[in-house]
Every structure is written in C-alpha cells, then in structure tokens.
Coordinates of C-alpha atoms and ligand atoms in Angstrom, one line a residue:
Chain B
M1 CA 0.0 0.0 0.0
T2 CA 1.5 3.4 -0.9
A3 CA 1.4 5.9 1.9
L4 CA -1.0 8.8 1.7
I5 CA 1.7 11.3 2.7
Q6 CA 5.3 10.7 1.5
A7 CA 8.1 13.0 2.5
R8 CA 11.5 12.5 1.0
G9 CA 14.8 14.2 1.9
L10 CA 13.1 17.3 3.5
R11 CA 15.5 20.1 4.3
K12 CA 14.6 23.6 5.5
F13 CA 16.7 26.5 6.5
F14 CA 15.7 29.7 8.2
G15 CA 18.7 31.9 7.6
T16 CA 21.6 29.9 9.1
T17 CA 19.2 27.7 11.2
D18 CA 19.0 24.1 9.9
A19 CA 15.4 23.5 10.9
L20 CA 14.9 20.2 9.0
R21 CA 18.0 18.2 8.1
G22 CA 16.8 15.4 5.8
I23 CA 13.5 13.9 6.8
D24 CA 12.0 10.8 5.1
L25 CA 8.5 9.9 6.3
D26 CA 5.5 7.8 5.3
I27 CA 2.1 8.2 6.8
Q28 CA -0.7 5.8 5.8
R29 CA -4.3 6.8 5.0
G30 CA -6.3 6.8 8.2
E31 CA -3.3 6.7 10.5
V32 CA -3.1 8.8 13.6
V33 CA 0.5 9.9 14.2
A34 CA 1.9 11.9 17.1
V35 CA 4.9 14.1 16.4
M36 CA 7.0 14.6 19.5
G37 CA 10.4 16.1 20.3
P38 CA 12.1 18.9 22.2
S39 CA 11.2 22.6 21.7
G40 CA 12.9 24.0 18.6
S41 CA 13.6 20.5 17.1
G42 CA 11.6 21.2 14.0
K43 CA 8.1 19.7 14.6
S44 CA 6.1 22.7 13.4
S45 CA 8.4 23.2 10.4
L46 CA 7.9 19.6 9.5
L47 CA 4.1 19.9 9.9
H48 CA 4.1 23.0 7.7
C49 CA 6.1 21.4 5.0
L50 CA 3.8 18.3 5.0
A51 CA 0.8 20.6 4.8
G52 CA 2.2 22.7 2.0
V53 CA 2.2 25.8 4.1
L54 CA 6.0 26.0 3.9
L55 CA 8.1 25.0 1.0
P56 CA 11.2 22.9 1.9
D57 CA 14.5 24.1 0.4
S58 CA 15.0 20.6 -0.9
G59 CA 13.1 17.3 -0.9
T60 CA 9.6 16.5 -1.9
V61 CA 6.2 16.0 -0.2
S62 CA 3.5 14.1 -2.0
V63 CA -0.1 13.7 -0.7
G64 CA -2.3 11.1 -2.4
G65 CA 0.1 10.9 -5.3
T66 CA 0.2 14.7 -5.9
V67 CA 3.7 16.2 -5.5
I68 CA 2.6 19.3 -3.5
T69 CA 6.1 20.7 -3.3
A70 CA 5.9 21.1 -7.1
L71 CA 2.6 23.0 -7.2
S72 CA 2.2 26.8 -7.5
E73 CA 1.3 28.7 -4.4
A74 CA -2.3 29.2 -5.7
R75 CA -2.7 25.5 -6.4
R76 CA -1.2 24.5 -3.0
S77 CA -3.6 26.9 -1.2
A78 CA -6.6 25.5 -3.1
L79 CA -5.5 22.0 -2.1
R80 CA -5.1 23.0 1.5
L81 CA -8.6 24.3 1.6
K82 CA -10.1 21.2 0.1
E83 CA -8.0 18.4 1.5
F84 CA -6.5 19.6 4.8
G85 CA -7.8 20.8 8.1
F86 CA -5.8 22.7 10.7
V87 CA -6.0 23.0 14.5
F88 CA -3.6 25.0 16.6
Q89 CA -3.0 25.7 20.3
F90 CA -5.0 28.9 20.5
G91 CA -6.0 32.2 18.9
Q92 CA -7.5 30.7 15.8
L93 CA -11.2 31.7 16.0
L94 CA -12.3 35.1 14.7
P95 CA -13.4 37.0 17.8
D96 CA -16.3 38.9 16.1
L97 CA -18.0 35.8 14.7
T98 CA -20.2 33.4 16.6
A99 CA -19.0 29.8 16.9
V100 CA -21.2 28.6 14.1
D101 CA -20.1 31.4 11.8
N102 CA -16.5 30.6 12.5
V103 CA -17.1 27.0 11.5
T104 CA -18.8 28.1 8.2
I105 CA -15.7 30.0 7.0
P106 CA -13.9 27.2 5.1
L107 CA -17.2 26.2 3.4
L108 CA -17.9 29.8 2.3
L109 CA -14.4 30.1 1.0
G110 CA -15.0 26.9 -0.9
G111 CA -18.0 28.5 -2.6
M112 CA -20.9 26.9 -0.6
K113 CA -24.1 28.8 -0.1
R114 CA -24.4 30.4 3.4
R115 CA -27.6 28.5 4.4
Q116 CA -26.2 25.2 3.4
A117 CA -22.9 26.0 5.2
L118 CA -24.8 26.9 8.4
T119 CA -26.6 23.6 8.4
A120 CA -23.3 21.7 7.9
A121 CA -21.6 23.8 10.6
R122 CA -24.3 23.1 13.2
G123 CA -24.1 19.4 12.4
W124 CA -20.4 19.4 13.3
L125 CA -20.8 21.4 16.4
D126 CA -23.5 18.9 17.5
R127 CA -21.2 16.0 16.9
L128 CA -18.6 17.7 19.2
G129 CA -21.2 18.3 21.9
L130 CA -21.5 22.0 21.3
E131 CA -25.1 22.6 20.2
V132 CA -25.8 25.1 23.0
A133 CA -22.6 27.1 22.3
A134 CA -23.2 27.5 18.6
D135 CA -24.4 31.1 18.8
Q136 CA -21.9 32.4 21.3
L137 CA -18.9 34.5 20.6
P138 CA -15.4 32.9 21.1
G139 CA -14.9 35.2 24.1
E140 CA -17.9 33.6 25.8
L141 CA -16.5 30.0 25.4
S142 CA -14.2 28.0 27.7
G143 CA -10.8 26.9 26.4
G144 CA -12.1 23.4 25.8
E145 CA -15.2 24.7 24.0
A146 CA -13.1 27.0 21.8
Q147 CA -10.9 24.1 20.8
R148 CA -13.9 22.0 19.8
V149 CA -15.2 24.9 17.7
A150 CA -11.7 25.0 16.0
I151 CA -11.9 21.2 15.5
A152 CA -15.4 21.5 14.0
R153 CA -14.1 24.2 11.6
A154 CA -11.1 22.0 10.7
L155 CA -13.4 19.0 10.0
V156 CA -16.3 20.7 8.3
T157 CA -14.8 20.3 4.9
Q158 CA -14.2 16.6 5.5
P159 CA -10.5 16.9 4.8
S160 CA -8.4 13.8 4.1
V161 CA -5.7 15.0 6.5
L162 CA -6.1 16.9 9.8
F163 CA -2.9 18.7 11.0
A164 CA -2.9 19.7 14.7
D165 CA -0.2 21.6 16.5
E166 CA -0.6 21.2 20.3
P167 CA -4.4 21.0 20.0
T168 CA -4.8 20.5 23.7
G169 CA -1.8 22.4 24.9
S170 CA -3.7 25.1 26.7
L171 CA -6.2 22.8 28.5
D172 CA -6.2 21.0 31.8
S173 CA -6.1 17.1 31.9
L174 CA -9.8 16.5 31.9
A175 CA -10.7 19.1 29.3
A176 CA -7.8 17.8 27.1
E177 CA -9.1 14.3 27.4
N178 CA -12.6 15.3 26.5
V179 CA -11.5 17.3 23.5
L180 CA -9.2 14.5 22.3
T181 CA -11.7 11.7 22.6
A182 CA -14.3 13.8 20.7
M183 CA -11.8 14.6 18.0
L184 CA -10.4 11.1 17.7
E185 CA -13.9 9.6 17.5
L186 CA -14.8 11.8 14.5
V187 CA -11.4 11.3 12.9
R188 CA -11.5 7.5 13.3
K189 CA -15.1 7.3 12.0
A190 CA -14.3 9.3 8.9
G191 CA -11.0 7.6 8.3
T192 CA -9.3 11.0 8.4
T193 CA -5.5 10.9 8.7
L194 CA -4.3 12.9 11.8
V195 CA -0.9 14.3 12.2
M196 CA -0.7 15.8 15.7
I197 CA 2.2 17.6 17.4
T198 CA 2.2 17.2 21.1
H199 CA 4.5 17.6 24.1
D200 CA 2.1 15.6 26.2
P201 CA 2.7 11.8 26.4
R202 CA -0.9 11.3 27.5
T203 CA -2.1 13.0 24.3
A204 CA 0.4 11.0 22.2
A205 CA -1.0 7.8 23.7
Y206 CA -4.1 8.3 21.6
A207 CA -2.1 8.0 18.4
D208 CA -1.3 4.8 16.5
R209 CA 2.4 5.6 16.7
E210 CA 4.7 8.5 17.5
I211 CA 7.6 10.0 15.6
I212 CA 10.3 11.9 17.4
V213 CA 12.0 14.9 15.9
R214 CA 15.4 15.8 17.2
D215 CA 17.6 18.5 15.7
G216 CA 15.6 18.4 12.5
Q217 CA 15.9 14.7 12.0
L218 CA 13.7 11.7 13.0
A219 CA 15.0 9.7 15.9
A220 CA 15.6 6.0 15.3
T221 CA 13.7 4.0 17.8
D222 CA 14.3 0.5 16.4
R223 CA 15.3 -2.0 19.1
V224 CA 18.5 -3.9 19.1
G225 CA 17.3 -7.4 19.1
V226 CA 18.9 -10.2 21.1
K227 CA 20.7 -12.4 18.7
Chain S
M1 CA 15.4 1.8 53.5
C2 CA 16.7 2.2 50.0
I3 CA 14.3 3.8 47.5
V4 CA 16.3 2.9 44.5
A5 CA 14.8 -0.1 42.9
V6 CA 16.8 -3.0 41.4
V7 CA 19.9 -2.0 39.5
D8 CA 21.4 -4.8 37.6
N9 CA 24.7 -4.7 39.5
S10 CA 26.6 -7.2 37.4
L11 CA 25.7 -5.6 34.1
T12 CA 26.5 -2.2 35.5
L13 CA 30.0 -3.5 36.6
L14 CA 30.4 -5.0 33.2
G15 CA 29.5 -1.7 31.6
L16 CA 32.1 0.1 33.7
L17 CA 34.7 -2.4 32.8
S18 CA 34.0 -1.8 29.1
V19 CA 35.0 1.9 29.7
E20 CA 38.5 0.8 30.7
P21 CA 40.2 -2.2 32.4
S22 CA 40.1 -1.9 36.1
Y23 CA 41.1 -3.5 39.4
G24 CA 38.3 -4.9 41.6
Y25 CA 39.0 -2.3 44.2
D26 CA 38.8 0.7 41.8
L27 CA 35.8 -0.8 40.1
K28 CA 33.9 -0.8 43.4
H29 CA 34.7 2.8 44.0
T30 CA 33.7 3.9 40.5
Y31 CA 30.5 2.0 40.9
D32 CA 29.8 3.7 44.2
R33 CA 30.6 7.1 42.8
F34 CA 27.7 6.9 40.3
F35 CA 25.3 4.3 41.6
G36 CA 26.1 3.6 45.3
V37 CA 25.5 7.0 46.8
R38 CA 22.7 5.5 49.0
K39 CA 24.0 2.0 49.2
P40 CA 27.7 1.3 48.4
L41 CA 28.4 -2.1 46.9
A42 CA 30.1 -4.7 49.2
F43 CA 33.5 -6.0 48.1
G44 CA 32.2 -9.5 48.3
Q45 CA 29.5 -8.7 45.8
V46 CA 32.0 -7.2 43.4
Y47 CA 34.3 -10.2 43.5
A48 CA 31.4 -12.6 43.2
S49 CA 30.3 -10.7 40.1
L50 CA 33.8 -10.6 38.7
A51 CA 34.1 -14.4 39.2
R52 CA 30.8 -15.0 37.4
M53 CA 31.7 -12.7 34.5
T54 CA 35.0 -14.4 34.1
R55 CA 33.3 -17.8 34.1
D56 CA 30.9 -16.6 31.4
G57 CA 33.7 -15.3 29.3
Q58 CA 32.6 -11.7 29.5
I59 CA 35.8 -10.5 31.1
L60 CA 39.3 -11.8 31.6
S61 CA 42.0 -11.0 34.2
L62 CA 45.2 -9.6 32.9
A63 CA 48.5 -10.9 34.2
D64 CA 48.8 -10.5 38.0
E65 CA 50.9 -7.6 39.1
A66 CA 54.2 -8.6 40.7
G67 CA 53.7 -9.0 44.5
G68 CA 49.9 -8.4 44.2
G69 CA 47.5 -10.1 46.5
P70 CA 44.4 -11.9 45.2
D71 CA 42.6 -8.6 44.6
R72 CA 45.5 -7.2 42.6
K73 CA 44.1 -8.5 39.4
K74 CA 43.2 -6.2 36.6
Y75 CA 40.1 -7.1 34.6
E76 CA 39.3 -6.4 31.0
V77 CA 36.1 -6.8 29.1
T78 CA 36.0 -9.3 26.2
E79 CA 34.1 -9.0 22.9
V80 CA 31.4 -11.3 24.4
G81 CA 31.2 -8.9 27.3
R82 CA 30.9 -5.8 25.1
T83 CA 28.0 -7.4 23.1
R84 CA 26.2 -8.2 26.4
V85 CA 26.5 -4.5 27.5
S86 CA 25.2 -3.3 24.2
Q87 CA 22.2 -5.6 24.4
W88 CA 21.5 -4.5 27.9
M89 CA 21.7 -0.8 27.0
F90 CA 19.4 -0.9 24.0
T91 CA 16.8 -3.3 25.4
P92 CA 14.2 -1.2 27.0
D93 CA 13.0 -1.8 30.5
I94 CA 9.4 -2.7 31.2
P95 CA 7.6 0.5 32.0
S96 CA 6.7 0.3 35.7
E97 CA 5.5 2.7 38.2
T98 CA 8.8 2.6 40.1
L99 CA 11.9 4.7 39.7
Q100 CA 13.8 3.6 36.6
S101 CA 17.2 3.3 38.3
N102 CA 18.3 0.6 35.8
L103 CA 17.6 3.1 33.1
F104 CA 19.7 5.6 35.0
A105 CA 22.6 3.1 35.1
K106 CA 22.3 2.4 31.4
T107 CA 22.3 6.1 30.5
I108 CA 25.5 6.7 32.6
I109 CA 27.3 3.7 31.1
A110 CA 26.3 4.7 27.6
L111 CA 27.8 8.1 28.1
L112 CA 31.0 6.7 29.7
V113 CA 31.6 4.2 26.9
D114 CA 30.6 7.0 24.4
D115 CA 27.7 5.0 23.0
N116 CA 24.5 6.5 21.8
A117 CA 22.7 7.5 25.0
D118 CA 20.1 9.4 22.9
R119 CA 19.1 6.3 21.2
L120 CA 18.7 4.3 24.4
L121 CA 16.5 6.9 25.8
D122 CA 14.5 6.9 22.5
V123 CA 14.1 3.1 22.7
Q124 CA 12.8 3.5 26.2
R125 CA 10.5 6.3 25.3
T126 CA 8.9 4.1 22.6
E127 CA 8.4 1.3 25.1
H128 CA 6.8 3.7 27.6
L129 CA 4.5 5.2 25.0
A130 CA 3.5 1.8 23.8
R131 CA 2.4 1.0 27.4
M132 CA 0.6 4.3 27.6
R133 CA -1.3 3.5 24.4
E134 CA -2.4 0.2 25.9
L135 CA -3.7 1.9 29.0
T136 CA -5.4 4.6 26.9
R137 CA -7.1 1.9 24.9
E138 CA -8.2 0.1 28.0
K139 CA -9.9 3.3 29.2
Q140 CA -12.2 3.4 26.2
G141 CA -15.6 2.1 27.2
A142 CA -14.3 1.0 30.6
D143 CA -16.2 1.9 33.8
L144 CA -15.1 4.9 35.9
M145 CA -13.2 2.8 38.5
R146 CA -11.2 1.2 35.7
V147 CA -10.6 4.6 34.1
L148 CA -9.3 6.0 37.4
L149 CA -6.9 3.1 37.8
C150 CA -5.6 3.5 34.3
D151 CA -5.2 7.2 34.9
H152 CA -3.1 6.5 37.9
A153 CA -0.8 4.2 36.0
L154 CA -0.7 6.7 33.1
F155 CA 0.5 9.6 35.3
H156 CA 3.2 7.5 36.8
I157 CA 4.6 6.3 33.5
E158 CA 4.4 9.8 32.3
A159 CA 6.6 10.9 35.2
D160 CA 9.2 8.5 33.9
L161 CA 8.8 9.8 30.4
R162 CA 9.3 13.4 31.6
W163 CA 12.5 12.3 33.3
I164 CA 13.6 10.6 30.0
D165 CA 12.9 13.8 28.1
L166 CA 14.7 16.0 30.5
T167 CA 17.7 13.7 30.7
G168 CA 17.8 13.6 26.9
A169 CA 17.9 17.4 27.0
R170 CA 20.7 17.3 29.5
L171 CA 22.9 14.7 27.9
T172 CA 25.6 17.1 26.8
Q173 CA 26.0 18.6 30.2
L174 CA 25.8 15.1 31.8
R175 CA 28.5 13.8 29.5
N176 CA 30.9 16.5 30.7
E177 CA 30.1 16.1 34.3
I178 CA 30.7 12.3 34.6
K179 CA 34.1 12.1 32.9
L180 CA 36.1 9.6 34.9
P181 CA 39.1 11.0 36.6
Ligands
ATP1 N1 9.8 31.6 10.5 C1 11.0 31.3 11.1 N2 12.1 32.1 11.0 C2 13.2 31.9 11.5 N3 13.5 30.7 12.2 C3 12.5 29.9 12.4 C4 11.2 30.1 11.8 N4 10.4 29.0 12.1 C5 11.2 28.2 12.9 N5 12.5 28.7 13.0 C6 13.6 28.0 13.7 O1 13.7 26.7 13.2 C7 13.9 25.8 14.3 C8 12.7 24.8 14.4 O2 11.6 25.5 14.8 P1 10.1 24.8 14.9 O3 9.2 25.9 15.2 O4 9.9 23.9 13.8 O5 10.3 23.9 16.3 P2 9.3 23.1 17.1 O6 9.8 21.8 17.3 O7 7.9 23.3 16.6 O8 9.4 23.9 18.6 P3 8.2 24.1 19.7 O9 8.0 22.8 20.4 O10 8.9 25.1 20.6 O11 7.0 24.7 19.0 C9 14.0 26.6 15.6 O12 15.4 26.8 15.8 C10 13.3 27.9 15.2 O13 13.9 29.0 15.9
MG2 MG1 6.2 24.2 17.2

C-alpha cells in the first residue's frame, strides 16, 4: 500500500538555522500519528512542510500521489482548503463571529451557499457536543469549547488530513481528554489521517504511533534485538 | 530503606569495565561514585560478580601484578562482554511505576563508553509510549473505576517519560560532568 503522505529528503533552512535536516516519512491513510520532540527541534516546520504551508529548500512531499512541493502557491492553497484541516493551540477563532459562523468559514471560502454552510456547521458542532454554544462568541467560550469549535471548523470540509499543532496544549487534563476523545472519535469514524504535534505523552498515547523529531531529524527507535 | 529499585549490579559493573580495564578495588569505587550513593556495593559482591563474568567469558583477568594479592588483578572486558553490555543498554526496561534506576545506570554507562545514549532513551520512550497507548485503549468504554486506575498508571509512567525527556535534553551537560578522573 502506498502511503497517503510521503516526504523524502526534506531540508529547511531559516537563515543559518538548519530546521529540517533530511527527513523521510511515510504516513498511511487513516493513520493517527503523534509528532514529539524537544522545543525547537523542527516539529512545526515539518508539519508546515507536510501541509504545503511552507516549501522545503530541498526534498519532496506528496499527498495522495500529488507532489505538492511542485505546485504553484495558488494550487497549493486550493489543495489545503479542500484536502486539509488545521487546529492550533490557540488564537484561531475570529473573535467577532459566533461559533457557528467561525465553522462556516472554510465552506464559504469553498463557494458553498451560506444557508447550506450553516446547516453543515451546526451538524459538526452537535457532533462535538456544542449545540448550546453555537451562537456564542469565542470570548464567551471556555478553552475546551473553543478548541472544539476549532476542530469543527477543521473537519467541516471533511478533509483527508487533519494537521494539529498542540491542539490541547492550553487545556487541563480532563478538558484535554474530552476534546481529544471527541476529535479522535470523529477522525476514526471518517478515516481521516491525523498528524498531531504534542509535548504531552498522554495525548500522544491516543495515536497509533509516534515519531520523534530531534535536531531536525527523525530519531531512530528501532530496538537492538537479542541475537 | 533504599528507595532505588533493582539496579542490575553485574551488568553495571560489566558496563564500567567496558569503559576501561580496572582492578576490583577501583571498580567498586567507580560504581559507588555513580550508583552507590545511597548504598555502596560490598567488596564480596564485586568479587562474586567478577568471578561469574570471568566464568561466562565476559571479562578476563590480565596478568597478576608482581607482588599483588588476590585482589591485585586487573580485569578487562571481552568481545562477548561488550556485546552483552550493548544488548542490555538498548533493550528497553518494562515501564513500571517505580523509579527507573536501571535506566539511569544504562544512561550513565552509555555516556561513559561513548555509545548512543540518545538512542537508548528513545528506545525506552517508545516502550513507555506503547504501554501508555495500551492503558489509553483500556480506558475506552471502561467503567469509571477502571478509568481511574488506568489514569493513575498513566500519570506514573508519564513521570518517567518526563525524566527521560529532561535527561535527553541534559545529555551534553551530563557527559561533561561524569568524565572519569
Ligand atoms: N519563521 C522562522 N524564521 C526563523 N527561524 C525559524 C522560523 N520558524 C522556525 N524557526 C527556527 O527553526 C527551528 C525549528 O523550529 P520549529 O518551530 O519547527 O520547532 P518546534 O519543534 O515546533 O518547537 P516548539 O515545540 O517550541 O514549537 C528553531 O530553531 C526555530 O527558531
Ligand atoms: Mg512548534
């Protein structure tokens, strides 16, 4: 089976900083992968390259057979809107729009009619247990609720890949667990591939496997077998 | 009472011998410096381990020094011994809720013999995360009592993991501090 996401020889410099130093990575369709590693090791840079937000200085990324590193900026951004969802640690909801309006944004950008978008958005908020908060502003939501809204917005387009950078980083243990289980249930049901950066081992434990980034490279975790 | 759980004494001694050949007496003191702060090793234990390792072909004694008594023998690790140390270092310990002092010993030895301490910590991290995944799976659909028990185990294993991460971040500093005199 060919992997959904294939990265080969990824290198990325920021000035003289060697952020990614040759990364090869395969992620299968439907896989849930935790990306771990020390601060500054290159996790976000890797995620941004995989998602076509950032172009590597060398190496290729292909998603579903499309070499996204060879696409123009316009085509990459169209692909991101259609195929990818994004969740970050905080500060992602537009403060002047209600929860449900925030969730409709990617649909409206994709050309959907507002009425239809609102119905779809409410559906995803319901699935995340947020029916009552749908008409509130982000400032009126708890941290956990705001993260669910962000997840609903990321999933509303039914992306093939969800990219998350510390999605529960600002939540306490129980809120984090509730947000994660809700997200994982939806992701698993839809067969969405999830690539999730986390510092938190309990969050990583929800993944199928973890990859560890150190100094811009993937750590080898193969065991030395007893002969 | 000693709170440090089982350290594999013999393997740690073998690890120290793979840094450089040593007399039994010096070996005991090197051991105590790193691992015997709370509980120094008895000489009898050191000599019993040396005898066992010699029998198993993991070490051999170099020619006796002129005029030396029975403990004036210098021991050197063999290829068999080196392989054994390497296997020990890179085979992860079972994640448990107790202090991973064996892991501490492996990390120090890996640094002393200039082997890949990063990798051994990575191997252990993988093992810990695999156990955490099992416990997380077990929580799904379990009753609340079961969930609470799993949470307890998860937090303890996570504490080890945090130690592994922090130690990983401190390896360079640690490498400089433990240089043998
Ligand atoms: N836009 C940028 N401009 C300059 N340097 C950058 C930029 N983005 C990242 N870097 C540098 O690249 C390296 C990797 O950064 P990256 O953000 O990928 O790390 P990270 O693993 O996500 O860290 P954290 O866990 O702290 O988020 C760091 O040294 C960082 O300073
Ligand atoms: Mg980051």
